[in-house]
XYZ file of C-alpha atoms in Angstrom:
145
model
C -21.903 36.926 17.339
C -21.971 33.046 18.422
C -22.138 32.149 14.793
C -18.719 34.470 13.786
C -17.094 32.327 16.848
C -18.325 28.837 15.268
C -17.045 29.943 11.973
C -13.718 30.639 13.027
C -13.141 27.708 15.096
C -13.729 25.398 11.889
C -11.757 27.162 9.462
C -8.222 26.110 11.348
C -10.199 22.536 10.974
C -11.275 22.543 7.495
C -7.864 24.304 6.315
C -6.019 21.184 8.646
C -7.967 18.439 6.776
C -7.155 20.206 3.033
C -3.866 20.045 4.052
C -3.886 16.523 5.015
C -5.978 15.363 1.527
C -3.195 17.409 -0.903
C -0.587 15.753 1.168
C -1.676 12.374 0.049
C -2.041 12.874 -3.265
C 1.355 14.078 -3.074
C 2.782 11.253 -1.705
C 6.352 9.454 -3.150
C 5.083 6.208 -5.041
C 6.770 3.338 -2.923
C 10.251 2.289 -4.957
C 11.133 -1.123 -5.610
C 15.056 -1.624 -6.213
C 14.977 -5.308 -7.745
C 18.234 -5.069 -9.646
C 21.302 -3.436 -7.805
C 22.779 -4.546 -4.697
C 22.238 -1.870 -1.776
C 25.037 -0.956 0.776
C 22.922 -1.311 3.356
C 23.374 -4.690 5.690
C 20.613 -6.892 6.512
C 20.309 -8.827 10.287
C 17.404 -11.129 9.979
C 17.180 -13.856 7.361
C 14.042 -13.145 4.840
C 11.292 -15.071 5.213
C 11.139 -18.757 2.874
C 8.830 -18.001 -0.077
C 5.530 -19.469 0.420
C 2.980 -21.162 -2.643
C 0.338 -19.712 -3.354
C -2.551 -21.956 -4.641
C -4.380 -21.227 -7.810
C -8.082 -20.059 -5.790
C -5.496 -18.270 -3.219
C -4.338 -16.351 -6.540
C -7.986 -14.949 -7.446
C -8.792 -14.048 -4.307
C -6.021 -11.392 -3.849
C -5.823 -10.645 -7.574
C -7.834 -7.100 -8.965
C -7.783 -3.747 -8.354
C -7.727 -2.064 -4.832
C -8.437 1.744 -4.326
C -5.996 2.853 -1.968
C -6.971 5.397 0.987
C -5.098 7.992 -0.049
C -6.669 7.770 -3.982
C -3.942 5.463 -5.725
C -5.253 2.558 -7.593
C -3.248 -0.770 -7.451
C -3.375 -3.466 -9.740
C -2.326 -6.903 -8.528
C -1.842 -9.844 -10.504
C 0.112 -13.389 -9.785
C 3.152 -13.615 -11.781
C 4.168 -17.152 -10.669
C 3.361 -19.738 -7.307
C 5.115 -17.351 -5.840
C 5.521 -14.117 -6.588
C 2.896 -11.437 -7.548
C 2.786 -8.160 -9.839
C 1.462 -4.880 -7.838
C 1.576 -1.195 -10.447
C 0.041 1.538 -8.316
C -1.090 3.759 -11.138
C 1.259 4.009 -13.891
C 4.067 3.424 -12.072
C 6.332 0.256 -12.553
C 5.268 -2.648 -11.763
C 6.665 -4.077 -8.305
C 7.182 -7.954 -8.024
C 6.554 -9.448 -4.322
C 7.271 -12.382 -2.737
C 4.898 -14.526 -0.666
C 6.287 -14.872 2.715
C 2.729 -16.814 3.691
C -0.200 -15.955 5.751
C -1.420 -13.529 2.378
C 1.935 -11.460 2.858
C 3.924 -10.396 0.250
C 6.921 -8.600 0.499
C 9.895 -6.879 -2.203
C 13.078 -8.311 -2.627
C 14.578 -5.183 -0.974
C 12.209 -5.526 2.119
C 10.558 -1.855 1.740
C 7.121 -2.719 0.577
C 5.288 -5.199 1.941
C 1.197 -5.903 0.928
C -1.354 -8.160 3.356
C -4.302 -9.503 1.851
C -7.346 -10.740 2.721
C -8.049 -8.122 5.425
C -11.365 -6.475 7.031
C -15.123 -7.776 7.758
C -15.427 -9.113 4.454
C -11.618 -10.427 3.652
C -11.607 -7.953 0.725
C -9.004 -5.741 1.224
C -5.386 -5.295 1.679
C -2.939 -3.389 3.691
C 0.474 -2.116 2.153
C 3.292 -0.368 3.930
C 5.755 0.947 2.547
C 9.268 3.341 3.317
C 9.191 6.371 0.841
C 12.550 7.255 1.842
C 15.269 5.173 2.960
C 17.025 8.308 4.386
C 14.114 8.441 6.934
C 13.374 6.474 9.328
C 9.708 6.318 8.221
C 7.230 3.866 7.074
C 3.369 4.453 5.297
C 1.051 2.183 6.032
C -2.142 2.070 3.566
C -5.268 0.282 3.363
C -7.388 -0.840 0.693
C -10.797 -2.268 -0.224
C -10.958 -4.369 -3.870
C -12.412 -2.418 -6.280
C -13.036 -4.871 -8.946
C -11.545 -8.622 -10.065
């Protein structure tokens, strides 16, 4: 009888964490509008691009598994800009803002590197909907340079 009472106290639990898995993998990819002016006004300045040195470069650049199972590729385009493509998505272009930030022209995805114990991982957040006032924040460890 005590066993029948476990059991049905975890499956609420088990079905709750399912849930919570197939939502990520379900997930809007983060979208990056480079090219068209939005109607939407802007109150603070953006931050001044920052340089990025060449060893800065290879320590953020590689491939970071994502908590919620995406993989993300991030290369430097220029000093100053880098190239993220979360699966086979298009690519997003970021700007360094400094202190290993890097943020999109439009201001909705933003990426933090060098993060954790080991400085090996990075944080993005993102809005998946600009109707919403939401924001998803990810983290990452580098899976491979």
């Amino acid at each position: 009888m005590r066993h029948a009472y476990r059991l049905h106290r975890l499956l609420p639990a088990c079905l709750l964490l399912l849930a919570s898995a197939a939502s990520a993998r379900t997930m809007p990819y983060p979208q990056v509008d480079d090219d068209t002016a939005g109607s939407t006004v802007q109150v603070t300045a953006p931050a001044a691009s920052a340089f990025v040195t060449p060893d800065q470069a290879r320590e953020i650049a590689g491939s970071y598994s994502m908590s919620n199972g995406w993989r993300t590729k991030v290369s430097m385009v220029s000093g100053r800009y880098i190239e993220a493509r979360i699966d086979s998505e298009k690519p997003m272009r970021l700007r360094s803002v400094g202190n290993d930030t890097f943020v999109s022209r439009d201001g909705k995805v933003s990426m933090r590197f060098r993060q954790g114990e080991f400085a090996d991982g990075m944080t993005m957040s993102f809005v998946p909907d600009g109707r919403l006032a939401q924001v998803v924040v990810l983290s990452s460890r580098i899976a491979q340079r």
